[in-house]
Structures are given as C-alpha cells and as structure tokens.
Coordinates of C-alpha atoms and ligand atoms in Angstrom, one line a residue:
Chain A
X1 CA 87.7 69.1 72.5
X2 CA 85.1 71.9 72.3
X3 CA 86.6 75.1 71.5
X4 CA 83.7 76.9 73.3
X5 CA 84.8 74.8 76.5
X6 CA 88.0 74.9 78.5
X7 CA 88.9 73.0 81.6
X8 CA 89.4 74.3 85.3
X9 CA 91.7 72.3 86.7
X10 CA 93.0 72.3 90.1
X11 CA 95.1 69.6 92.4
X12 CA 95.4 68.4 96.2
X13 CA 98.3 66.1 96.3
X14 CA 99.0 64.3 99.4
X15 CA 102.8 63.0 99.7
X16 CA 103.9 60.9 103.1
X17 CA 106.9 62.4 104.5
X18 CA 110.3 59.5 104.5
X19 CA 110.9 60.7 108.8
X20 CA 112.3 58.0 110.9
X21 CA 109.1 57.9 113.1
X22 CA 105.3 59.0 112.8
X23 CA 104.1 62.4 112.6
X24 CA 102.9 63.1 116.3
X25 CA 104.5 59.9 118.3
X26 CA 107.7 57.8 118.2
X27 CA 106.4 54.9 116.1
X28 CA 108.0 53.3 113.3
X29 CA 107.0 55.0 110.0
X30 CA 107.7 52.3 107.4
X31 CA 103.8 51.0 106.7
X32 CA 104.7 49.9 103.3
X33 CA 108.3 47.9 104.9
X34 CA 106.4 46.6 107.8
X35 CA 106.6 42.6 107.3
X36 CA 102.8 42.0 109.6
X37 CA 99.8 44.2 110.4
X38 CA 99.2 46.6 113.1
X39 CA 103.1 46.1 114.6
X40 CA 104.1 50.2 114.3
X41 CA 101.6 51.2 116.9
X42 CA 101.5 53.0 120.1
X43 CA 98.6 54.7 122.4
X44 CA 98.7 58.1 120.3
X45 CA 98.3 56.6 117.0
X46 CA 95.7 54.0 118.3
X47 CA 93.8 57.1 119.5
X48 CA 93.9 55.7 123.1
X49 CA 92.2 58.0 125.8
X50 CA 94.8 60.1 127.6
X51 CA 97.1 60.0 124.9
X52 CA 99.2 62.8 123.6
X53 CA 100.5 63.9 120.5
X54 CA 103.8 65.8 120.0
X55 CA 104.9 66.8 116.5
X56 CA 107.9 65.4 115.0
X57 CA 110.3 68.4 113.6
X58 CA 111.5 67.4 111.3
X59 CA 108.2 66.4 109.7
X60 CA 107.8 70.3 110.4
X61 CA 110.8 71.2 108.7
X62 CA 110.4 69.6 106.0
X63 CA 107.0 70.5 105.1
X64 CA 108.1 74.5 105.4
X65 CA 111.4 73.8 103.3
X66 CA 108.8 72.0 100.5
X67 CA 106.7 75.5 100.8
X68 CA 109.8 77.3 100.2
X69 CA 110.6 75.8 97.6
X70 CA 107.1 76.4 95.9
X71 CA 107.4 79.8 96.5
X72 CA 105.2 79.9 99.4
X73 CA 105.0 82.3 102.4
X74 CA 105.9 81.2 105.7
X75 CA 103.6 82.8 108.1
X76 CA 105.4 83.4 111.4
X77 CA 102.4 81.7 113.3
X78 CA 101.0 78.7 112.6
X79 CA 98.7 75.6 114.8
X80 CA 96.9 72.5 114.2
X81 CA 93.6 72.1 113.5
X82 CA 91.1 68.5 114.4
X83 CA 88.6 67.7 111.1
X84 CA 86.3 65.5 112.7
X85 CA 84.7 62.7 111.1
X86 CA 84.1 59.0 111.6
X87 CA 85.4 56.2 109.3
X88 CA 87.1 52.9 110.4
X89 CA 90.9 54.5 109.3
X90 CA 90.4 56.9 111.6
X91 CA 90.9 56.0 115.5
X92 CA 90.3 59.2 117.6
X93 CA 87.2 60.1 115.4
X94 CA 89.0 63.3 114.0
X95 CA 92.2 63.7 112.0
X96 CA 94.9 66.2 113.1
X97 CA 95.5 68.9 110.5
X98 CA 95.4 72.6 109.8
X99 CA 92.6 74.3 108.5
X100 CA 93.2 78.2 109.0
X101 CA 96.9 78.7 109.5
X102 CA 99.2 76.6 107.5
X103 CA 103.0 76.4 107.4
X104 CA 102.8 77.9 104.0
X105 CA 100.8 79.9 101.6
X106 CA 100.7 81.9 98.9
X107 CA 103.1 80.3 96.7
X108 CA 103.6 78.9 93.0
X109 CA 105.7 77.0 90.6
X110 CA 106.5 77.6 87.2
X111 CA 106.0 75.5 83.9
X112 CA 106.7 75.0 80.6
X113 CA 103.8 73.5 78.2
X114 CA 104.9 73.0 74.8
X115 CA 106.8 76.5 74.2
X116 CA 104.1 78.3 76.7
X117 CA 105.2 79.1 80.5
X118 CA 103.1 79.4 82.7
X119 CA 102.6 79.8 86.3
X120 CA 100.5 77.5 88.6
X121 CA 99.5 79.3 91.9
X122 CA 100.1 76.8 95.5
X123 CA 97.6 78.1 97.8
X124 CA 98.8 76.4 100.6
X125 CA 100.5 73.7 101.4
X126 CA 100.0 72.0 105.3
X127 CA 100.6 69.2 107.5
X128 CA 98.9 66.3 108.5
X129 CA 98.9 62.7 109.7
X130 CA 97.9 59.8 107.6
X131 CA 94.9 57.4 108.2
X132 CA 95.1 53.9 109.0
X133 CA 95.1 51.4 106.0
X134 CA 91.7 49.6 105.1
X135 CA 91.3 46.2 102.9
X136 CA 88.1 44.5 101.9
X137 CA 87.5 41.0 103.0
X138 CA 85.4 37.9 103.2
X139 CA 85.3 36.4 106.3
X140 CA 83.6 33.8 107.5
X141 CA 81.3 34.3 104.2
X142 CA 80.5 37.9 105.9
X143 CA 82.1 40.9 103.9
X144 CA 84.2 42.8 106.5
X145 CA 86.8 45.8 106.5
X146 CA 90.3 45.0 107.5
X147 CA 92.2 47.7 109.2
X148 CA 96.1 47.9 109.7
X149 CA 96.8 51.0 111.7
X150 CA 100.3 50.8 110.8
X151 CA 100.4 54.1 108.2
X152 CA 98.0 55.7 111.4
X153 CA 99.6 58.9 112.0
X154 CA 102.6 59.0 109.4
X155 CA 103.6 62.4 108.3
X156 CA 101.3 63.6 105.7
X157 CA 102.0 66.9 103.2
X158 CA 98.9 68.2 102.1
X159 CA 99.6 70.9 98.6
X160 CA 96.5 72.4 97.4
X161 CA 96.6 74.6 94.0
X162 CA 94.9 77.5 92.7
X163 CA 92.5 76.1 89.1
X164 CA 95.1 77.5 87.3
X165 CA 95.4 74.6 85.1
X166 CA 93.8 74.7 82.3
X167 CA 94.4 71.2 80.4
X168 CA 95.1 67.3 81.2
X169 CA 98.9 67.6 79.8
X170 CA 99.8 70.9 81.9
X171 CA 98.3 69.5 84.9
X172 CA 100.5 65.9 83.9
X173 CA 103.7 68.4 83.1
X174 CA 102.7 70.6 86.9
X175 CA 102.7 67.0 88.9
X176 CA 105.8 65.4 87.2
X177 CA 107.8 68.6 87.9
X178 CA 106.3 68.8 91.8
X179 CA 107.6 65.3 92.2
X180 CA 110.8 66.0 90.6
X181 CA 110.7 68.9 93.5
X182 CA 109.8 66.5 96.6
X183 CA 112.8 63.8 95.2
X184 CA 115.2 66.4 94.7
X185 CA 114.6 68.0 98.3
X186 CA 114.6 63.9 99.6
X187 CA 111.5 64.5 102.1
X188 CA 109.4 61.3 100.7
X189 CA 109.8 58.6 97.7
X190 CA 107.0 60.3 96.3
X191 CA 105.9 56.9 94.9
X192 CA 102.9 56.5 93.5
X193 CA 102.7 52.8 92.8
X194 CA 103.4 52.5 97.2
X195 CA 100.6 55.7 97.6
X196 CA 103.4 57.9 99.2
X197 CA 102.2 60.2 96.5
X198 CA 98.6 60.5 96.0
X199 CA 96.9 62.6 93.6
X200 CA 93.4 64.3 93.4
X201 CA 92.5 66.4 90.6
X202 CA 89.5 69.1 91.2
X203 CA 87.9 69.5 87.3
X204 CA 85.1 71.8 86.0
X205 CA 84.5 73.2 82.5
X206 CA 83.5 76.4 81.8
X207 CA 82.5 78.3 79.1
X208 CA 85.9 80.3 77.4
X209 CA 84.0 83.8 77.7
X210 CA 83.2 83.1 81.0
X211 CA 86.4 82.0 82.4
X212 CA 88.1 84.6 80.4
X213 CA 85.9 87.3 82.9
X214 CA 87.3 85.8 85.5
X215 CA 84.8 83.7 86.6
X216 CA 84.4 80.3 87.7
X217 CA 82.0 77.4 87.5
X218 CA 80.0 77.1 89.8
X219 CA 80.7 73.3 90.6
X220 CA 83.6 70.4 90.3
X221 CA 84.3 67.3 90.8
X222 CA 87.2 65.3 92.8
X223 CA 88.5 62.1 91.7
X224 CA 90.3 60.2 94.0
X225 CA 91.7 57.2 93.7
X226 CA 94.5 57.8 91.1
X227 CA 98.3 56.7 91.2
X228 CA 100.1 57.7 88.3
X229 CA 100.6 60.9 86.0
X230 CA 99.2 59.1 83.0
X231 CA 96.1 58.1 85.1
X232 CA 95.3 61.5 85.9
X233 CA 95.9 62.9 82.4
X234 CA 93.2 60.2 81.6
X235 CA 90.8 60.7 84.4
X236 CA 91.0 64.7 83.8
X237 CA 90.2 64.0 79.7
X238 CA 87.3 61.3 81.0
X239 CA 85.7 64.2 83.3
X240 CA 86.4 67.1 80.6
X241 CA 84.2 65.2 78.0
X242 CA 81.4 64.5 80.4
X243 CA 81.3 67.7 81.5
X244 CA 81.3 69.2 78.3
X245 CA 78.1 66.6 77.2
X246 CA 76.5 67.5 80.3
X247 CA 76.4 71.2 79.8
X248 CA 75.2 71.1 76.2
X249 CA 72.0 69.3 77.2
X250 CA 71.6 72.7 79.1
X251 CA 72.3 71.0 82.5
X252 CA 75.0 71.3 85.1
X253 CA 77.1 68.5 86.2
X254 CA 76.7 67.4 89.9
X255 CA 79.4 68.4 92.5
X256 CA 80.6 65.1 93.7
X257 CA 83.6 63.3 94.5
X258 CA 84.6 60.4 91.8
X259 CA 86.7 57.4 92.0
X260 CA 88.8 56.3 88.6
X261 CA 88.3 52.6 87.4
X262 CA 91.5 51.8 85.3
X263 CA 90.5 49.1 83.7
X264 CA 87.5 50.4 82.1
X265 CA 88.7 53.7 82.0
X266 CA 86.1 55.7 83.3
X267 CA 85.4 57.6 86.5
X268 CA 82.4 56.5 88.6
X269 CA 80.6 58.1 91.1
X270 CA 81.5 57.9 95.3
X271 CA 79.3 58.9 97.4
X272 CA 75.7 59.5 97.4
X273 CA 74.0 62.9 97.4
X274 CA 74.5 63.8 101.3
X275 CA 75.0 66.8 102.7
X276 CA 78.6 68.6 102.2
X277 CA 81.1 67.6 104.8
X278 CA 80.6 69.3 107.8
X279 CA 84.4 69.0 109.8
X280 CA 84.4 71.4 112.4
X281 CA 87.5 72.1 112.4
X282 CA 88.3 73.6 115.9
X283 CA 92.3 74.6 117.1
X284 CA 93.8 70.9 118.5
X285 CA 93.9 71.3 121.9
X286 CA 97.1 69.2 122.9
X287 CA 99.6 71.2 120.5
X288 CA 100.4 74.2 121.6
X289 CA 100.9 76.5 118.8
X290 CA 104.4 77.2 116.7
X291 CA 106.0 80.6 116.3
X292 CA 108.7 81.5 114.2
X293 CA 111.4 83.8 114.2
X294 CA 112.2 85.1 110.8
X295 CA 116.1 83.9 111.5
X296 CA 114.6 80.4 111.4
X297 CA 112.8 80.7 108.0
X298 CA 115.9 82.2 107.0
X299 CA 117.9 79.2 107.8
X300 CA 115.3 76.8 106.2
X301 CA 115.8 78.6 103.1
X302 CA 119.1 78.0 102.9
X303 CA 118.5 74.2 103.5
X304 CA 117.1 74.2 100.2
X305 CA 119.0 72.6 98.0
X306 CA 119.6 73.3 94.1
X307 CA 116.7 72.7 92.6
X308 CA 115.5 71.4 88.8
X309 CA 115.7 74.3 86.9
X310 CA 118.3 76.1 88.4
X311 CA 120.8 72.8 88.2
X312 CA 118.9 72.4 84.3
X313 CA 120.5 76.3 83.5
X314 CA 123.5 75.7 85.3
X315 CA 124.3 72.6 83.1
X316 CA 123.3 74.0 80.1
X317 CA 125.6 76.7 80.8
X318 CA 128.8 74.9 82.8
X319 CA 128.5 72.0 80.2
X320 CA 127.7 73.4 77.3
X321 CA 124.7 70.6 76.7
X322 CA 121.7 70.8 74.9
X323 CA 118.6 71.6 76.6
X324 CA 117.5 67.9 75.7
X325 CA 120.8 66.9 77.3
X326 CA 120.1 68.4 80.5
X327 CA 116.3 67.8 81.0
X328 CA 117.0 63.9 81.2
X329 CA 120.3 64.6 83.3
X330 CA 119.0 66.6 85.7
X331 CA 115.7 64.5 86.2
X332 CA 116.6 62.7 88.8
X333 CA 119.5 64.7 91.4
X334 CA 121.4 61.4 91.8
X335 CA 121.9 60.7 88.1
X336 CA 123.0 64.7 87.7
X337 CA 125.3 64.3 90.8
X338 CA 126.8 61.6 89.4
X339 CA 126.9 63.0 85.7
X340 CA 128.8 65.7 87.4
X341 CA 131.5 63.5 89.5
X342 CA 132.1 62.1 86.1
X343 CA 132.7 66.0 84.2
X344 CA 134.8 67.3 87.4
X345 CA 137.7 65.2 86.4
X346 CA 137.9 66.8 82.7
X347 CA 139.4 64.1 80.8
X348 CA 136.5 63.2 78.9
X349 CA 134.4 65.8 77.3
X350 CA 130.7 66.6 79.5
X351 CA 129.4 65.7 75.9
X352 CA 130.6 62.5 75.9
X353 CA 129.7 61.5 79.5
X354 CA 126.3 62.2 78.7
X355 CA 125.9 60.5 75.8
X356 CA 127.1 57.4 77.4
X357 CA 124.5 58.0 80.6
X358 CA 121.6 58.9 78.3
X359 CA 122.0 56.1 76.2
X360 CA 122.8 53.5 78.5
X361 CA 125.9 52.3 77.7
X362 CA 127.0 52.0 81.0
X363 CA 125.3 50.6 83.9
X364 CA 125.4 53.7 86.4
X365 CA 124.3 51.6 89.1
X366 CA 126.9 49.4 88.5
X367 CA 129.9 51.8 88.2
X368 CA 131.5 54.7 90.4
X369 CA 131.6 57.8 87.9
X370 CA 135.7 57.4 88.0
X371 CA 134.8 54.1 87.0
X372 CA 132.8 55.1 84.2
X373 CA 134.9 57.5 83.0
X374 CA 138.0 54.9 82.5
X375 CA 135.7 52.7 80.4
X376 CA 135.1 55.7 78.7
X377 CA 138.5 56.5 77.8
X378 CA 139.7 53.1 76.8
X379 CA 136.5 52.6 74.5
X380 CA 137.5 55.8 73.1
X381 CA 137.9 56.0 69.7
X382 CA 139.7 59.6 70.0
X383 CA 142.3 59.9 71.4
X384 CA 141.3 61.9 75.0
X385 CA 144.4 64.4 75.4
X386 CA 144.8 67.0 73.2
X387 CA 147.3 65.9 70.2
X388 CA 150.3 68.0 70.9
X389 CA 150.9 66.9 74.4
X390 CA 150.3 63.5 73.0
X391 CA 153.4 63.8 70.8
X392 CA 155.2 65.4 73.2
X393 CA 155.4 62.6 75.2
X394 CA 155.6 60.5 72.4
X395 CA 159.0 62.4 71.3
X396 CA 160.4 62.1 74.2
X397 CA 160.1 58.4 74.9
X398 CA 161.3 58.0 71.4
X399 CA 164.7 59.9 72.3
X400 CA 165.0 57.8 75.7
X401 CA 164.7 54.6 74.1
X402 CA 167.3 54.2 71.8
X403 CA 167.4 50.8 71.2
X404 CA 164.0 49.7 71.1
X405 CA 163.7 52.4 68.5
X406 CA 166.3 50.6 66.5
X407 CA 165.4 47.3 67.1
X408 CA 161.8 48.0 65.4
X409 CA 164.0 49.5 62.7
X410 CA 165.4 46.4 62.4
X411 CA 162.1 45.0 62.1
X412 CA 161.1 43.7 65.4
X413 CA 157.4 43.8 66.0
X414 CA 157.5 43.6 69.9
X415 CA 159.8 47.1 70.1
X416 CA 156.6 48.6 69.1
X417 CA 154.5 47.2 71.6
X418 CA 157.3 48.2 74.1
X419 CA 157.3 52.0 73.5
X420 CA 153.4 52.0 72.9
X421 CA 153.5 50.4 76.7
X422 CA 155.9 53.4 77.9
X423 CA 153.7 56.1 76.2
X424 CA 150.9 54.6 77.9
X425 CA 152.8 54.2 81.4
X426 CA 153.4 58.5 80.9
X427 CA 150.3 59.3 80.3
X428 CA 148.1 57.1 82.6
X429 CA 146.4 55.4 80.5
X430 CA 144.8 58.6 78.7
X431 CA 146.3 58.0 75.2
X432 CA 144.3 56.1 72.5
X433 CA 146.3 53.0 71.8
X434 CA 145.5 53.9 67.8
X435 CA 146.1 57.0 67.7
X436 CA 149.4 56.6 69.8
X437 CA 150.5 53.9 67.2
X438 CA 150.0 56.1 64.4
X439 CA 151.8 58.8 65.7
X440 CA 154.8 56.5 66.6
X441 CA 155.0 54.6 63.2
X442 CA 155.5 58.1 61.7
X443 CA 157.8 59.5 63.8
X444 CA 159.8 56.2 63.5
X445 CA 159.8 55.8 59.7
Chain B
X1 CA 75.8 83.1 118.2
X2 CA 73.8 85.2 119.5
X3 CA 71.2 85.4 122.3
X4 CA 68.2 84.8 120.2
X5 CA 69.7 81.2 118.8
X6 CA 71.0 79.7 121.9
X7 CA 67.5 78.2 121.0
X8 CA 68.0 74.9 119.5
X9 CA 65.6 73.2 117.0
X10 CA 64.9 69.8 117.2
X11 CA 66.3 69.0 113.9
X12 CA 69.6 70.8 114.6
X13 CA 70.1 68.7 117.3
X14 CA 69.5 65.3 114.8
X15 CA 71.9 67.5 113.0
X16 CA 74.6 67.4 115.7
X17 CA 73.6 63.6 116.9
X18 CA 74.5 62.2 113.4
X19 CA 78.1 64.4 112.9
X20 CA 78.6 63.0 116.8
X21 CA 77.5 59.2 115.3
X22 CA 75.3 59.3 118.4
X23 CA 71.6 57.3 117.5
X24 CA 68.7 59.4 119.4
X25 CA 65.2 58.8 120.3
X26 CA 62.7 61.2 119.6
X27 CA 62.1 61.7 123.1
X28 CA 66.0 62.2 123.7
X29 CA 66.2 64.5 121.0
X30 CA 63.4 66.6 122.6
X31 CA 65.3 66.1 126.1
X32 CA 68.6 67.2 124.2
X33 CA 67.3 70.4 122.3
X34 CA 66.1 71.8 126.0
X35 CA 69.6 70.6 127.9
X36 CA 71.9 71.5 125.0
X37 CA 70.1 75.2 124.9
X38 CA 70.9 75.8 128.4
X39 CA 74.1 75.0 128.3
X40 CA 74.4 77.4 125.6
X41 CA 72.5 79.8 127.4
X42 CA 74.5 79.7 130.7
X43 CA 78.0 80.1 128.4
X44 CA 76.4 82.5 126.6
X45 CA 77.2 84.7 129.6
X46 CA 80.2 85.2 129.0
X47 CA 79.0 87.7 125.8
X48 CA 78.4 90.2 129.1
X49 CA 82.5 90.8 129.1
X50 CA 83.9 93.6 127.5
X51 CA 86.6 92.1 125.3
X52 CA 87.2 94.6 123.1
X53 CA 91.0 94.8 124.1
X54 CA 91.3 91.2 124.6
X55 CA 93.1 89.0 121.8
X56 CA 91.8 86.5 120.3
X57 CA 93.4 83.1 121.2
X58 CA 92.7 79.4 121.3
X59 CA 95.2 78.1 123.7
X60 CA 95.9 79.2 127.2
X61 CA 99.0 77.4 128.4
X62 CA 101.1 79.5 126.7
X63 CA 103.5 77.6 125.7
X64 CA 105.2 77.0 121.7
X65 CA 107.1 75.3 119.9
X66 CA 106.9 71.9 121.4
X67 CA 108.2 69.4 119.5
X68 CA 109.7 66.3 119.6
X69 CA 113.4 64.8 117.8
X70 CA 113.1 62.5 114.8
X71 CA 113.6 59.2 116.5
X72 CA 111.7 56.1 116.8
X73 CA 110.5 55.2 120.3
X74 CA 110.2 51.3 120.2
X75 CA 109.9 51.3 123.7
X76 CA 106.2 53.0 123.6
X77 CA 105.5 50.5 120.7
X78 CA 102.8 48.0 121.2
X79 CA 102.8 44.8 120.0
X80 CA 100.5 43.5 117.2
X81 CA 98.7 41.2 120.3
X82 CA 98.7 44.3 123.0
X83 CA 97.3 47.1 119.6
X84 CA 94.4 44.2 119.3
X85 CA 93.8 43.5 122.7
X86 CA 90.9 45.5 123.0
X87 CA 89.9 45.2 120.2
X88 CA 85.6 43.8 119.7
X89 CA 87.1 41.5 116.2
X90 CA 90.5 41.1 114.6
X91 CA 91.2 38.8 112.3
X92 CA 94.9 38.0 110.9
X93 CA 96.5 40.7 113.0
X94 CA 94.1 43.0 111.5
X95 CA 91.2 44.9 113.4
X96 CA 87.7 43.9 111.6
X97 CA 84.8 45.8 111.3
X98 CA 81.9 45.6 109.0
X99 CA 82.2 46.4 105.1
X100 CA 82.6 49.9 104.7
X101 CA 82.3 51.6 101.2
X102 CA 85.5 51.4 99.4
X103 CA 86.7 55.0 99.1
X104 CA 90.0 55.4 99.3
Ligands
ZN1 ZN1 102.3 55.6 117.6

C-alpha cells in the first residue's frame, strides 16, 4: 500500500437475534427453517392497519447483555424510533428502530493485531426488526420481485463502531472476535453463510498527516452485500486501492454505497447519485418507552457469561497451556466446556487432552469427554498414575497371590496375564498394560 | 420552525410528495403548498405557550416497560393463503411486485 495513505475503517454489523418468536409479535422466528414462503406471519409483521407491536424481552435483554459485554453504557432510558422509507421488504412503509436513544452506547472491545493491541470504540449498539426477504424472478417472461415476509420483523442487533480501524486484517481480527462474543453469549448463530450475521464495512483513506491531526475524510463508502470475514478483508483492500488511485489524480472519491461481486472480486456501485436518505426518524408511537432501574442492569451483568479472553487467561493459567493451546480451545465455548469436563477428572494431563482435541484424534462430537478421556488412557503409551502408586499396588497383589506368582515361576505364561488382570481390576483401568508388565516381570524375577 | 417558514415552497412540498411516495400534479402541488402551510400555521399556535418548565416528551400515556414473554403465538399466525389474500399478485406463496433493484 501507499505509505502516504492509511485506511479509515469503520463497521455496522447486523446479527438476527436466535428468540423463540419475532421481535414485536408472537410469530415464529425461524425464516431460514421455515419449509414454504410467507407461513410465519401475523397482522403486525404484515403491517396490517390497526396492528400493534409489543417488544419481545428477551430480544431486549439480550441486546443490552451484548452491549455489556462490549463495554457499552446502558442508559437508564431508552425508546424506539420509525425510519421511514419505501421498498417492497418493508410492509408498514417505515422500519421500527432507534435512532437517538439506544440500549447501549459508548462502549468498546479490545484486540490484538500481530503483537499490537488495540482498542476499537462501539458507538452504539440498538435494536431493530428485520425486513422481509426479496428474490428476483422471471415470471411469465416479466422480471418481478418475490417477497417472503417470513424474516419480517425478526429481532435485529444493530453494532455501529467508531473508524478506529485502521487496516483490512484488524477489521477481519475485530469481526472474528465480535462473533466469537455473540456465540459465546448464545443470542444468534451469527452465521454468515444463513445472513444471521451481516456485515458492512464504512472505508475512506486519508492522508497519514492528516489523520494523525485528528481529522477525518471528508467522505466513505458502504459496501453491503458481504458474508464472510475473508470477503470483507477483500472488499476493504479493493476499496483501499481505489481510493488511494482516486485521490492521486487530485480527485475525491464519491460517497456512495457499494455492493461486492465475489466472483470478479470487485465492488460495484448501488445506487445512483440521489439525494442522501432522508428517514425522519420520529419516537414510535405504539411503544411506550423503557426505563431501567440500575438493579436491573446490574442483574444483566451478571448474566454475562465468561467470556473469550477471560476463559483464554484463565486456561492459560488453570492449565498451564500455551497461548496457542488455548486460543483454538477457547474459540468456540462448547469445545472449551468440553476440554474442561475432560481436565476436571485429572487422570490425564490438560496437555494431553488438548493435544488430542486440537489434533483431531477424537471425534468430539462423537464422544462424552469421560468417554474421551478412557480412550485416552488406554491409547496411552505412559503409564497415567504416577509410578510409585503403580507399584504399590503392584506389590501388594504380588504378596496376595501366591500361587500365581509361583506358577509363572514355574513358567506358566497365563499367571502373568492373571496378575496383570488383578493390577488392572485395582486400579480401574488407569495402569498402562506395558508399563504394568515391566514392573511385574522385575519384581517377579 | 419558526413563524416566518410555516411558508411552504412549492418544491418542498415535491420534496415531501416523493419521501411520502405520493405522485402530485402541479396544480395539487400548488393546492398542497397553501393547505399544508395552514395547517402548519394553525399548530404553530401552540409556540404562544410558555413551556419553559415543561419537559420535553414524546409519549403521553405514561406508561413503560411494556413488553411481551418470549413465546410463539401460533394462534395469531396467518396462514400462507390468509397473509396473501389481499394481496394485488403472488406467485408460489410469494407476494410479487415489479423488479426492484437488487440491493440487499
Ligand atoms: Zn407476526
């Protein structure tokens, strides 16, 4: 890149909240599990007249516990807002939302790029209800717009960032770790493939001496359209170098929004020149307002469960693992509960459990930890107790079996697979065979 | 606003017509910048009230908090045939309208 250029990089990321039903009625939410069209839909979603919405709470709850756990304020007053603006996906013409008083503000989450940390400010993070879901047709030779309402008012988190970002790969590393975030506080799937997690990077360029003094360009661009980390990466490096070609012919790009064509691996422009949105946002009518005692933000805190880096340090720590170790352990919270189900029992070293879940040699899916941690002891090469308490018990079934002792004295093979049978019996099945059979020849020559 | 642009212009009404998808005449326009001032006008009355100690709100009822439990109500569910039943085309169980650009 241009060292006289850096980018300014900011994100919205919109993530469908995993509640039972929608975000303002009782319907269904399952648009992506729904086996026809249009079959999750009721008078509020449809944007009858009359209809009223009521907001779900726990779609509430769960977008102030994700602003908790960015960091964010919880102001103890909040509404919702109507954008209003037309487009087929859209029944009642405007789009429930806040605008001025979000659940949460103010926050930020941490991040580590190459050996540099950094912190990415979250200027707010609100709630909202999904559109319906549009597909392009041909019928009847005419070139229509299908529309299933059945995603029509599913629970929608909207995160907005400061431009604090300043590169593709520490806006990849900010996203990857804000999904790890949503799966481990199991509010949404956060799948991008199914659009539960949706992505839109905000990018400008600016000139280093400029953005050093604090200031910002005076433009960017959104591109939509994007459903992976890697995609964005790529979309952000496609903008960056136009950008940067843009402004050396003295010119300033356009502030537009962009759509990203994977396949040819460019961004392409979305709407014509027209006039910026104009929403007028006004205070939604039908919902009263919500007020929060500070006991109650108390008490969504502590629904917050461990999260990445504190389970990361705690494993590091409590394990003694490597930092390499823990990163892919505590990736995803299932495979780290189940890593630790497997270490509470003790009998295998932490170590060894994680080598065997890092590299596969199990399938986790496929076994209980207890499970796994058998296998693990009877593939064991070493033995798993310490050696002392394994001759212990050796000794002593030595001295209580007299006469299998004498018989493999007198050169009967089967007397040792007798006593290696009782030494197993003691110890439960902990002892290495080998190792027990060395000990045992020893002792008995 | 205050008293001196309760005054609309012509073209912010064609402004207003096209966010409100509404397609004017020229002589409705005209008819529309005269009615939509004096409606503005008459609630611009309301600027004669000392509110000085007066909070600001945007909800009267005075109620909060109103929410409603996680739990799906198949009993206000329609079905596919009752969601399309008013609708002008469907097509497959889906509603149908005229291309739109591909945005999102
Ligand atoms: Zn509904």
């Amino acid at each position: 890149m241009n060292k006289n250029y850096h980018p300014i990089i900011g994100m919205e990321i919109h993530v469908e909240l995993k509640t039972a039903s929608k975000m303002f009625c009782g319907c269904k939410n399952d648009p992506f599990g729904a086996p026809k069209p249009n079959i999750y839909t009721c008078p509020v979603c449809l944007g009858l007249p009359g209809a009223l919405p009521v907001p779900n709470r726990k779609a509430v709850e769960w977008c102030i516990i994700l602003g908790l756990a960015l960091n964010c304020d919880i102001p103890l007053f909040s509404k919702f807002d109507r954008k209003n603006y037309f487009y087929p996906d859209l029944p009642k013409g405007y789009q429930i939302s806040q605008y001025d008083q979000p659940f949460a503000v103010g926050g930020y989450l941490n991040i580590t790029s190459g050996k540099e940390k950094k912190r990415i400010g979250i200027t707010r993070v609100h709630l909202e209800e999904d559109t319906g879901k549009l597909m392009h047709a041909t019928v009847d030779g005419k070139k229509v717009s299908l529309i299933d309402f059945n995603r029509s008012g599913v629970p929608l988190v909207e995160i907005v960032t400061e431009p604090d970002l300043r590169s593709s790969e520490e806006a990849r590393i900010f996203l990857k770790k804000l999904h790890q975030i949503i799966r481990y506080l199991e509010i949404s799937d956060a799948d991008m493939e199914k659009g539960t997690m949706r992505l839109e990077p905000n990018i400008s360029v600016s000139e280093v001496s400029k953005s050093r003094a604090g200031e910002l360009p005076p433009y960017k661009v959104e591109v939509k359209n994007i459903n992976s980390f890697s995609f964005a990466k790529k979309a952000i490096d496609y903008e960056v170098n136009r950008h940067i070609a843009i402004l050396e012919t003295g010119s300033l790009p356009e502030q537009e929004t962009r759509g990203w064509d994977e396949k040819k691996g460019i961004t392409f422009s979305q709407r014509s020149k027209e006039e910026a949105q104009d929403y007028r946002y006004f205070p939604e009518p039908d919902i009263p307002p919500i007020r929060w005692q500070k006991s109650q933000i108390n008490s969504f805190k502590s629904q917050i469960p461990e999260l990445p880096d504190r389970k990361l340090t705690r494993f590091i720590k409590e394990y003694v693992l490597s930092e390499y170790d823990a990163v892919i352990l505590t990736d995803e919270k299932a495979v780290a509960a189940y890593f630790e189900k497997a270490a509470i029992s003790k009998t295998v070293p932490a170590k060894t459990i994680t080598n065997w879940i890092i590299n596969k040699k199990a399938d986790i899916k496929k076994l209980s930890p207890e499970e796994l941690v058998k296998l693990i002891q009877s593939k064991s090469q070493v033995s798993s107790m310490p050696d002392k308490e394994l001759e212990e018990i050796i000794s002593k079934i030595i001295s209580s079996n007299p006469k299998a002792v004498a018989d493999y004295r007198a050169g009967k093979e089967t007397a040792m697979m007798f006593l290696l049978g009782q030494v197993m019996r003691e110890t439960r099945g902990r002892a290495d065979a080998n190792t027990t059979r060395k000990i045992l020849e020893t002792k008995l020559k | 606003m205050d008293k001196a642009s309760t005054k609309l212009t012509t073209d912010e009404i064609k402004k207003l017509a096209k966010l409100a998808n509404l397609k004017l005449t020229e002589a409705q326009i005209k008819k529309m910048a005269e009615s939509v001032s004096s409606v503005l006008s008459y609630v611009s009355q309301l600027k004669s009230l000392n509110t000085t100690d007066t909070e600001e709100t945007s909800q009267v009822t005075g109620q909060e908090n109103v929410f409603r439990d996680d739990v799906v109500d198949a009993e206000r569910m329609l079905s596919q045939a009752e969601a399309l039943s008013n609708s002008k085309n469907n097509h497959n169980g889906y509603f149908m309208v005229k291309a739109i650009f591909e945005e999102v």
